[in-house]
XYZ file of C-alpha atoms in Angstrom:
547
model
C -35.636 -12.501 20.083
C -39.304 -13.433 21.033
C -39.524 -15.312 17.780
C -36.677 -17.225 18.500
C -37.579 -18.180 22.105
C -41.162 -19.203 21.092
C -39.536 -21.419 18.189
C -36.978 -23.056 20.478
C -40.028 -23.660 22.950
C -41.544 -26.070 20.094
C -38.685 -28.117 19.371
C -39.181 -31.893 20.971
C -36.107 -31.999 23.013
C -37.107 -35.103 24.651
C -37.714 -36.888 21.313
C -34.597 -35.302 19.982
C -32.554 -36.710 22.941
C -34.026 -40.076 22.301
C -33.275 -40.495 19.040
C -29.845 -39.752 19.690
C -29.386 -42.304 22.544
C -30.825 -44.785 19.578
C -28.564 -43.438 16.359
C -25.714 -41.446 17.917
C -23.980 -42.200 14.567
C -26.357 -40.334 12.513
C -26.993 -37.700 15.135
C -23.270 -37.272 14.980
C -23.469 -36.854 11.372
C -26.516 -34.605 11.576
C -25.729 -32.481 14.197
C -21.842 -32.007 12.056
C -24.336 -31.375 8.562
C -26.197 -28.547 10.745
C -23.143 -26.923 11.690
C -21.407 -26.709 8.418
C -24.664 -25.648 6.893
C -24.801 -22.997 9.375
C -21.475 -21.845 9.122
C -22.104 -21.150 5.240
C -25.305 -19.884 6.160
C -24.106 -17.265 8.717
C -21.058 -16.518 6.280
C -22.825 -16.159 3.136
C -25.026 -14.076 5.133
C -22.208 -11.522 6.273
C -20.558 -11.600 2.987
C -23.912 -10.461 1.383
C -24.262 -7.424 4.425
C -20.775 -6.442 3.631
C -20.576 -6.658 -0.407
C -23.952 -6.278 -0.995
C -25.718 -8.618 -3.767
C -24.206 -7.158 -6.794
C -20.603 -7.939 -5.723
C -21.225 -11.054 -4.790
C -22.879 -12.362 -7.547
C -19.465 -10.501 -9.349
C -17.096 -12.431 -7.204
C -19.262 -15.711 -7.219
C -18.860 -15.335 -11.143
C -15.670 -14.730 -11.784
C -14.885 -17.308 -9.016
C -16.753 -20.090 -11.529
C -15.579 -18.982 -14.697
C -11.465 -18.238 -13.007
C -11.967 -22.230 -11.913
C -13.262 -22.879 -15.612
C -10.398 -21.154 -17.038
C -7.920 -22.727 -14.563
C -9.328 -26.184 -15.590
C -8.683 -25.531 -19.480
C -5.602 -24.380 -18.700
C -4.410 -27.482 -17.753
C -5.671 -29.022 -20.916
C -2.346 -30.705 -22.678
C -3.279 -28.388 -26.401
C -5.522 -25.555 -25.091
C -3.246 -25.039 -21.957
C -0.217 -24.952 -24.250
C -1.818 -22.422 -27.019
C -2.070 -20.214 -23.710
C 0.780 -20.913 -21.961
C 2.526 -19.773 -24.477
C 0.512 -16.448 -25.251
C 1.588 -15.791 -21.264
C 5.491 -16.284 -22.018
C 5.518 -14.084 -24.764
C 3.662 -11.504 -22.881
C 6.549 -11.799 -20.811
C 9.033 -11.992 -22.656
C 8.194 -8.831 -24.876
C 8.344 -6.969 -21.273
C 12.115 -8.931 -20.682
C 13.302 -6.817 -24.507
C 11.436 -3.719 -23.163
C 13.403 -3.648 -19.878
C 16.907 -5.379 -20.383
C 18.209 -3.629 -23.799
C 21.829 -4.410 -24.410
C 23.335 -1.487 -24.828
C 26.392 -0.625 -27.066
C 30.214 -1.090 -25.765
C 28.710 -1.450 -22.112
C 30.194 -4.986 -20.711
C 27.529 -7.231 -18.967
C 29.328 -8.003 -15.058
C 28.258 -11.393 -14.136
C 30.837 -12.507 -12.233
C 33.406 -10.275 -9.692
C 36.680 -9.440 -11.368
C 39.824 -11.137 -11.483
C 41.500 -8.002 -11.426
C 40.583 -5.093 -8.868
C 38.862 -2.344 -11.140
C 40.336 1.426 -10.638
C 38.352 4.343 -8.865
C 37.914 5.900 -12.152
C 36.414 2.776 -14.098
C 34.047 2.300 -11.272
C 32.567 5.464 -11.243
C 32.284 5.763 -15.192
C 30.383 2.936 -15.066
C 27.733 4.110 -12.518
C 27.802 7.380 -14.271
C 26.931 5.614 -17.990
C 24.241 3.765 -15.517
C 22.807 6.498 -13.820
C 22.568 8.763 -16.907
C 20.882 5.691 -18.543
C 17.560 6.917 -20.256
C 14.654 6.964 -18.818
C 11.649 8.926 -17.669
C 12.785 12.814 -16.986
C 12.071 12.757 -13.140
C 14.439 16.039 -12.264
C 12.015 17.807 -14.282
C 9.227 16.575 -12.706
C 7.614 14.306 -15.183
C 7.112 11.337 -12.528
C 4.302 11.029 -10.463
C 5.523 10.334 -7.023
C 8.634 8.220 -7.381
C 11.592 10.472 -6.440
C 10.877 13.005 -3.232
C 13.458 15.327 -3.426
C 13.978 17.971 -1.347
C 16.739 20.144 -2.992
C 19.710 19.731 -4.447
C 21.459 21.693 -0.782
C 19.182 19.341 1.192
C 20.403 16.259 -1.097
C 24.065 17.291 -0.733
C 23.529 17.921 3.125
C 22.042 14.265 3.756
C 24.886 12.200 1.180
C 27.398 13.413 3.856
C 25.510 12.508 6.863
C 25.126 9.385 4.685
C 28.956 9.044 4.134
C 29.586 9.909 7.978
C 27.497 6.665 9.068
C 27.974 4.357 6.166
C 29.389 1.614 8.288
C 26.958 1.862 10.959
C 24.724 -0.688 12.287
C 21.592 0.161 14.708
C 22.089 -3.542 15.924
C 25.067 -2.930 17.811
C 23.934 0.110 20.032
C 27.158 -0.508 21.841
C 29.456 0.082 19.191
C 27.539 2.904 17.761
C 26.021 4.627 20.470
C 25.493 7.786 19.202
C 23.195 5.910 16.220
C 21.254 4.991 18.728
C 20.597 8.604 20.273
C 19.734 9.614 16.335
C 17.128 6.826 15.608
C 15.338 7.318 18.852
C 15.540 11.582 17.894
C 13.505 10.520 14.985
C 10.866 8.315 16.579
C 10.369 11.052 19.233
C 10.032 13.686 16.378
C 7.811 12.120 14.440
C 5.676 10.871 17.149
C 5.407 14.682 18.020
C 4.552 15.465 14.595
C 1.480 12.816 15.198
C 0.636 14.264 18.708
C 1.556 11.459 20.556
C 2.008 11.469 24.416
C 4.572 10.505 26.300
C 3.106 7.101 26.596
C 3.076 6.703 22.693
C 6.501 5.168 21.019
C 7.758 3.202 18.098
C 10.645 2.146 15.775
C 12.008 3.284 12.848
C 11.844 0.699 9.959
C 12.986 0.271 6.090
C 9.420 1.665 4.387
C 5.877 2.036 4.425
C 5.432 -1.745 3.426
C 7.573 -2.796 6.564
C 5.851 -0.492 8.902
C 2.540 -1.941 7.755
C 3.720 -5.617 8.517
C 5.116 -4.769 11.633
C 1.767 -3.056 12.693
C -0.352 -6.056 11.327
C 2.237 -8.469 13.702
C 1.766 -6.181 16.948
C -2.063 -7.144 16.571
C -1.932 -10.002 15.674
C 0.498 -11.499 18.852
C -1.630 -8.957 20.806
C -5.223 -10.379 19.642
C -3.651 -14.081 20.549
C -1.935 -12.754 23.656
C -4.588 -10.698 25.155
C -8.068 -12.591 23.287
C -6.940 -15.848 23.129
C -7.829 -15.821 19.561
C -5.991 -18.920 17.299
C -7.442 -17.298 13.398
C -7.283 -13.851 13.565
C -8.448 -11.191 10.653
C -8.267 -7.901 9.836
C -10.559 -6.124 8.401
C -9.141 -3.293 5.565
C -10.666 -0.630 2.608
C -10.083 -2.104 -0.513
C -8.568 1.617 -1.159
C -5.781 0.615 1.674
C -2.394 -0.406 0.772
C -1.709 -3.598 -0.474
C 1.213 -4.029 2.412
C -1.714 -4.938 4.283
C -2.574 -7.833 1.259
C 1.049 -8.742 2.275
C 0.957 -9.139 5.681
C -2.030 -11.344 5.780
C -0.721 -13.474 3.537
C 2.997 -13.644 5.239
C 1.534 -14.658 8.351
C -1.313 -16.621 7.141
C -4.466 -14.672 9.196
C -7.622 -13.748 7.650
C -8.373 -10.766 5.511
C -11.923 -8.628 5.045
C -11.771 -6.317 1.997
C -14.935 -3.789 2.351
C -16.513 -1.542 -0.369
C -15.535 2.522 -0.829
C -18.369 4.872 -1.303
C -18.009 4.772 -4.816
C -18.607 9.159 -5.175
C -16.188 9.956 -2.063
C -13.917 6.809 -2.628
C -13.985 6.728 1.372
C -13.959 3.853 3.005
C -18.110 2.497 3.872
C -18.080 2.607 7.393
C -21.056 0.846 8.193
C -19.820 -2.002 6.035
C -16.481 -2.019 7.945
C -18.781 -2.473 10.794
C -20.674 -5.279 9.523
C -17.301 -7.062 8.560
C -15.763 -6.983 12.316
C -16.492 -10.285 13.845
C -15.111 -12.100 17.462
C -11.956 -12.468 15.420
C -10.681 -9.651 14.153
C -7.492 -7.898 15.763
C -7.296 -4.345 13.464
C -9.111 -2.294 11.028
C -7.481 -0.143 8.977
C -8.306 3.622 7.593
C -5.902 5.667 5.371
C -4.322 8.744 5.622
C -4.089 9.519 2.318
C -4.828 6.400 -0.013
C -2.448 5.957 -2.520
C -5.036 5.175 -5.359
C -7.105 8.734 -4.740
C -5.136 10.646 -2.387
C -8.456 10.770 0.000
C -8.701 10.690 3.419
C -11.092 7.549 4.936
C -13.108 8.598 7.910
C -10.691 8.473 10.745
C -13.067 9.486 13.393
C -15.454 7.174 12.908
C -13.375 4.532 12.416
C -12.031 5.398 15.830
C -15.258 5.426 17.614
C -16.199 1.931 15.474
C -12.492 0.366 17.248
C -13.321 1.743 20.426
C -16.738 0.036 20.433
C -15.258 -2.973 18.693
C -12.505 -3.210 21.004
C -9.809 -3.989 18.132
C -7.520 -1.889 16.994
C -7.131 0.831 14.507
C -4.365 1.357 12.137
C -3.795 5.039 10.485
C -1.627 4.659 6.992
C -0.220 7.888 6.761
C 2.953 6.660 4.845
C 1.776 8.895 1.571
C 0.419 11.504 3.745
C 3.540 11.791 5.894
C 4.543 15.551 6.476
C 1.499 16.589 4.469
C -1.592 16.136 6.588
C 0.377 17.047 9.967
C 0.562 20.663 7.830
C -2.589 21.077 6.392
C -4.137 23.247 8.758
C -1.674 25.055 9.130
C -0.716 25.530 5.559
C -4.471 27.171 4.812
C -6.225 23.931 3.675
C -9.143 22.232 5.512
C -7.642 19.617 8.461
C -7.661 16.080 8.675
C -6.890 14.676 11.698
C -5.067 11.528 11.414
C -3.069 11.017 14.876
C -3.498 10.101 18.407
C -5.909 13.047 19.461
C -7.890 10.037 18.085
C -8.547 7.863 20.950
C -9.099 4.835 18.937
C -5.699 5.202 17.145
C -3.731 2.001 18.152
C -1.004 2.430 15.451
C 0.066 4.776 12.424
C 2.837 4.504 10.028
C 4.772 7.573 8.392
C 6.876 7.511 5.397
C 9.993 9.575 6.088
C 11.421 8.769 2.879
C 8.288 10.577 0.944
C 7.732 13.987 2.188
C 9.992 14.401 4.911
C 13.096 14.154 2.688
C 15.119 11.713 3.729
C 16.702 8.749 1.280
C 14.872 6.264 0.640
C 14.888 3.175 3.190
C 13.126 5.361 6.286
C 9.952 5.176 7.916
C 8.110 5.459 11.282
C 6.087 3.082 13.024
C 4.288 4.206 16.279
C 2.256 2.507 18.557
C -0.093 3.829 21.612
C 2.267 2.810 24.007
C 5.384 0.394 24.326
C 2.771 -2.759 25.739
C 1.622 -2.808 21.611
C 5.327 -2.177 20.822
C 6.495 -5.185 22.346
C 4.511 -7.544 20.346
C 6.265 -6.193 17.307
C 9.511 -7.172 18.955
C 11.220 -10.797 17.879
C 13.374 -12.130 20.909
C 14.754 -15.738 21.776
C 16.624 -16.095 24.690
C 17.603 -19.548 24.069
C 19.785 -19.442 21.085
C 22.992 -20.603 21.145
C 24.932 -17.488 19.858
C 23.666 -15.323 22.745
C 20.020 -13.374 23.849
C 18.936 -12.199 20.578
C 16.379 -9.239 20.263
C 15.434 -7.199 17.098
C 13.217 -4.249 17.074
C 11.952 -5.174 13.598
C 12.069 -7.617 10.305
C 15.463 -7.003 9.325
C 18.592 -7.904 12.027
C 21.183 -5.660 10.866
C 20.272 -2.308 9.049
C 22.092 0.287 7.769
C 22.628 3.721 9.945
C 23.177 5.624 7.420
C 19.708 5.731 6.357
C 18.487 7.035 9.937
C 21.210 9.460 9.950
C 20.198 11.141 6.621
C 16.742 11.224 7.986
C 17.773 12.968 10.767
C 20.024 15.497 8.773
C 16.531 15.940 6.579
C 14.418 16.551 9.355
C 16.542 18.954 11.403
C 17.763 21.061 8.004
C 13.921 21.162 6.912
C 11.900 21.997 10.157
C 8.976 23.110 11.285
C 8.764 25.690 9.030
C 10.266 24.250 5.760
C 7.801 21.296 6.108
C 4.743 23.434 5.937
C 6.320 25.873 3.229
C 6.051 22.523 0.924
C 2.781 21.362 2.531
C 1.271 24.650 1.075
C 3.801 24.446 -2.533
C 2.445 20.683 -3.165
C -0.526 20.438 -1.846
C -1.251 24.182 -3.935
C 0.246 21.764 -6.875
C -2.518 19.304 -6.887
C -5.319 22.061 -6.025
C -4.372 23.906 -9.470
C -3.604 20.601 -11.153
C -7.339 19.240 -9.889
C -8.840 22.613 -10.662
C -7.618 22.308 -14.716
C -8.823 19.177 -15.073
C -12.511 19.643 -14.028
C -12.090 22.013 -16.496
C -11.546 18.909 -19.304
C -15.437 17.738 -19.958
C -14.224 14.864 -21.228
C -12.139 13.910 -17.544
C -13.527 13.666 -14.099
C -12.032 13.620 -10.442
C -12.189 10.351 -8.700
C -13.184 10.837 -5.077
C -12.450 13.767 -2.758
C -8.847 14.201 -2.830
C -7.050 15.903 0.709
C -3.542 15.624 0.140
C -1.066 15.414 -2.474
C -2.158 13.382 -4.897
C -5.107 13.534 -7.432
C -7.153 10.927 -9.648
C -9.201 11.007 -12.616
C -10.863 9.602 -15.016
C -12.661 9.669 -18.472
C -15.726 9.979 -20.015
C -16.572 8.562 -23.743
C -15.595 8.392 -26.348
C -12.127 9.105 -24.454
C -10.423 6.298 -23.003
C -8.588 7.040 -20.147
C -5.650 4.365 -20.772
C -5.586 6.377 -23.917
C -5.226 9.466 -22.294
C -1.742 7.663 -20.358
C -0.237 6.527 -23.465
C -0.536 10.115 -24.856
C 1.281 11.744 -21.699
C 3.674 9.166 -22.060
C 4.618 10.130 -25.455
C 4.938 13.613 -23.950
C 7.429 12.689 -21.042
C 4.659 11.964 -18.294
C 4.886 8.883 -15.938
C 1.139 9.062 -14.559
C 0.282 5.846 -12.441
C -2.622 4.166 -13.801
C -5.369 2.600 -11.254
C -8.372 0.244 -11.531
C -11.601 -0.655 -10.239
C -12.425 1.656 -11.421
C -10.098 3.004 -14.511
C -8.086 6.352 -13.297
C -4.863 7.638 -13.602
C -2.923 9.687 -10.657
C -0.291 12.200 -10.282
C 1.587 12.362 -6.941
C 2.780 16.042 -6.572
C 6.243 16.521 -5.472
C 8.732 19.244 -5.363
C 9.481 18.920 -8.174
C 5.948 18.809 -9.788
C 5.310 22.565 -8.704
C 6.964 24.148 -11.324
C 5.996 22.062 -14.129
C 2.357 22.126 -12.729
C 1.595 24.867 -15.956
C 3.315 21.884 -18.487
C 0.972 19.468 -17.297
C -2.084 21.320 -17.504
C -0.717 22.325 -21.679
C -0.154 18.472 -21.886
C -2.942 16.843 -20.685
C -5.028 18.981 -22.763
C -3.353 18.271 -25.657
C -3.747 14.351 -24.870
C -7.176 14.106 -24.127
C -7.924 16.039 -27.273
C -5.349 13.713 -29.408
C -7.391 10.549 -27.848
C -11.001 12.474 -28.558
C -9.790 12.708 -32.547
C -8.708 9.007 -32.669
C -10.430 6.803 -29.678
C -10.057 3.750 -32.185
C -6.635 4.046 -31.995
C -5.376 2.928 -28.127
C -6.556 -0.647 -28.259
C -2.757 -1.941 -27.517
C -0.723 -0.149 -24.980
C -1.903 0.649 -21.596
C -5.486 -0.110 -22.120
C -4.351 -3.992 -23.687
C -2.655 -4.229 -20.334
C -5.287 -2.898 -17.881
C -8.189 -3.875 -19.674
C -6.787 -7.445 -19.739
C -6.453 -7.291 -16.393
C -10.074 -5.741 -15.169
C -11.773 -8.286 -17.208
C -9.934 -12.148 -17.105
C -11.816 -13.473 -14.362
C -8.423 -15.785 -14.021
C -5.996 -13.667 -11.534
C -3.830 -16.646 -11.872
C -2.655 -15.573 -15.280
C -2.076 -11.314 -14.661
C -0.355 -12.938 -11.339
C 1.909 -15.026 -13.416
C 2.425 -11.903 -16.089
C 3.591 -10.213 -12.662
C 6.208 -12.474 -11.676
C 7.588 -12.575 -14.918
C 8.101 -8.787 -14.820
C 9.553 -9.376 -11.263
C 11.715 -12.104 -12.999
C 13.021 -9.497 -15.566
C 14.111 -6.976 -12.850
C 16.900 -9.495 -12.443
C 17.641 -10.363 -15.728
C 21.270 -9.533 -16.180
């Protein structure tokens, strides 16, 4: 500060002051040079604090050579020769997905004719029994969290009981309303929140994420006053959060993991927080590793920040509530965090319920409100919604409800202890592979890993998908994941048999995995062009819809 005082004290203000009573053109243009050089400056330098120098240079290169590559692209003959290397990318993954199947009649128009009961339901049946990977026997990571075939029966009726509900109209259905609010209240307990804490049910994780990013976002220009706000995120951290920035157009930090604990680098979250930002976000468990970032610090950082802090807990749901309890070592990931502005919780993961559920809460209703969307000057009437969607289906929240009271207290921490045992022995096998290693400090129910040469670990998924496995491959860097489930605990010995076996069928052959899952993923880590895996990514998108 001295330095900068006894600097400023040399500057000729006088002459300074002349010469722009003489030019004020080119003072104008000088003093607008200055500022945009200083703007670079002062961002350049923050990028560098956050990223450190080896990222940069990483992003500043494939930044150049992704605008080279864009530029060729829209060459008339090189453009074409790839161009068409991207459409049949895609359309190899349209005959992958949409295989016509024998005698079963393609519906795209309605009817003439009214179909019977019967035909309807053969149909679905030939559609549901459609083959595919063997999740009732566990071989999907994540995917399906089922909760028992008595619990499943159990929460189809409470399904069938409010299939023609609609939380909108709290007037017609009032009882609907006296469920949803049961759940809020229930999970918000579950997250040891006071009676000033609240929030809404919603359709998913992803929903309760953008809803969260909105609350701060209308409170940070409510409150702040600020017109560009940003939120600063792990790169480990959903990509909901991806979503919401770019849905409502607001700045977006993405800051480093430790790359041993795969936790989020607090001090570089720290450096990334600027005048603008509204909420930073820590995880509760990531999906990528299943770790825990460091929720206490990242409370303290918020509370010194003043901005406000966003818990994920969607995966960790009714696991990390349990943990303690269950014999493992606690995180704590709710309000007892004074920083804590917001979490989201999945109840559609590991609380059971059909999928379509999940929890939002906020501190207290003040944050809740910004969520809100209400116009009072529409024609048709006040309108108010809690959330995204205007109508939404009761049925949903009801089943939640049925899973919640039939599982209680204590059948949520009986499965806390069954999955999260799951992943323990699962994690425990592999370290025992010397050709696989953990990837960061898993907490919850899911595990990571990764390979060593000469085995490839893209390999390794190709091999467990020839044995009935679904793992979920990651990047940056190269890992596969299991989510344990219910149904994962008893197959937890078949696992440990196959991925043995697969690692030791990609040791005796690691020439032979160059197409597959490593064409796909290593295609991906390496074109510095997102454009084109983006574009590969629609067209899979586009398939889903393909009739």
């Amino acid at each position: 500060m001295t330095n900068a005082m006894s600097t400023l004290a040399r500057v000729d203000w006088q002459r300074m002051a002349s010469f722009a009573v003489a030019n004020p053109r080119q003072a104008l243009i000088n003093t607008a040079v200055a500022y945009f050089i200083f703007r670079q400056v002062t961002k350049g330098i923050k990028t560098m604090s956050v990223y450190g120098l080896q990222k940069v240079l990483t992003h500043l290169w494939r930044a150049v050579a992704g605008g080279l590559i864009r530029t060729v692209r829209k060459a008339p003959g090189t453009g074409a020769v790839l161009q068409r290397s991207i459409d049949k990318v895609v359309k190899d993954i349209e005959k992958s997905m949409n295989v016509d199947l024998p005698g079963e009649t393609k519906y795209e128009t309605i009817p003439i004719q009214p179909m019977t009961d019967a035909e309807i339901l053969a149909i679905l049946k030939r559609r549901q029994d459609e083959p595919g990977v063997d999740w009732r026997n566990g071989r999907a990571s994540g995917s399906v969290y089922h909760g028992g075939e008595e619990l499943a029966r159990l929460t189809n009726e409470a399904y069938a009981m409010f299939n023609l509900t609609n939380p909108l109209h709290p007037g017609v259905f009032p009882g609907l309303r006296r469920i949803e609010a049961e759940v809020v209240r229930m999970v918000l307990n579950l997250y040891n929140g006071t009676a000033e804490c609240c929030g809404t049910t919603t359709s998913g994780g992803t929903e309760s994420i953008i809803m969260a990013v909105r609350a701060h976002v209308v409170w940070g220009r409510k409150t702040r006053g600020i017109e560009k706000p940003n939120i600063v995120i792990p790169i480990t951290a959903h990509a909901a959060f991806n979503k919401a920035a770019e849905y409502f157009d607001i700045g977006i930090t993405v800051v480093p993991v430790d790359p041993k604990t795969q936790r989020v680098n607090v001090k570089a979250m720290k450096r990334a927080i600027d005048s603008d930002t509204v909420l930073i976000v820590g995880s509760s468990a990531t999906y990528p590793h299943g770790v825990c970032d460091d929720l206490a610090a990242l409370s303290d950082l918020a509370l010194q920040k003043k901005v406000g802090f966003h818990v994920d807990s969607c995966l960790g749901s009714f696991i990390m509530p349990f943990l303690k309890e269950a014999g493992f070592p606690e995180v704590v990931c709710d309000f007892r965090l004074p920083g804590v502005t917001s979490i989201s919780c999945d109840t559609h993961k590991y609380g059971f319920a059909p999928k379509g559920t999940s929890v939002v809460m906020y501190a207290n209703k003040h944050l809740r409100h910004n969520q809100y969307f209400t116009i009072s000057t529409w024609p048709g009437g006040i309108y108010a919604s809690p959330t995204i969607a205007g109508s939404r289906c009761g049925a949903v929240i009801a089943s939640c409800w049925a899973a919640m009271a039939k599982m209680g207290r204590e059948g949520y921490l009986q499965e806390c202890k069954n999955i999260v045992g799951c992943r323990v022995k699962l994690q425990h096998a592999i370290e025992q592979i010397p050709e696989l290693f953990i990837v960061g400090e898993p907490t919850s129910s899911v595990v990571a890993f990764s390979s060593r040469w000469p085995v490839d670990i893209y390999g390794v998924q190709d091999e467990m998908k020839n044995r009935g496995w679904e793992l979920n491959p990651m990047q940056d860097p190269p890992a596969l994941h299991i989510a344990c489930t219910r149904l994962t605990v008893p197959v937890a010995h078949e696992f440990i048999r196959d991925i043995n076996e697969s690692v030791a069928a990609v040791k005796a052959n690691p020439d032979g995995y160059s197409q597959g899952s490593k064409a796909i993923y290593g295609f991906a880590a390496t074109v510095p062009d997102t454009t084109i895996v983006d574009e590969v990514a629609q067209g899979f998108i586009d398939t889903l819809y393909a009739v």
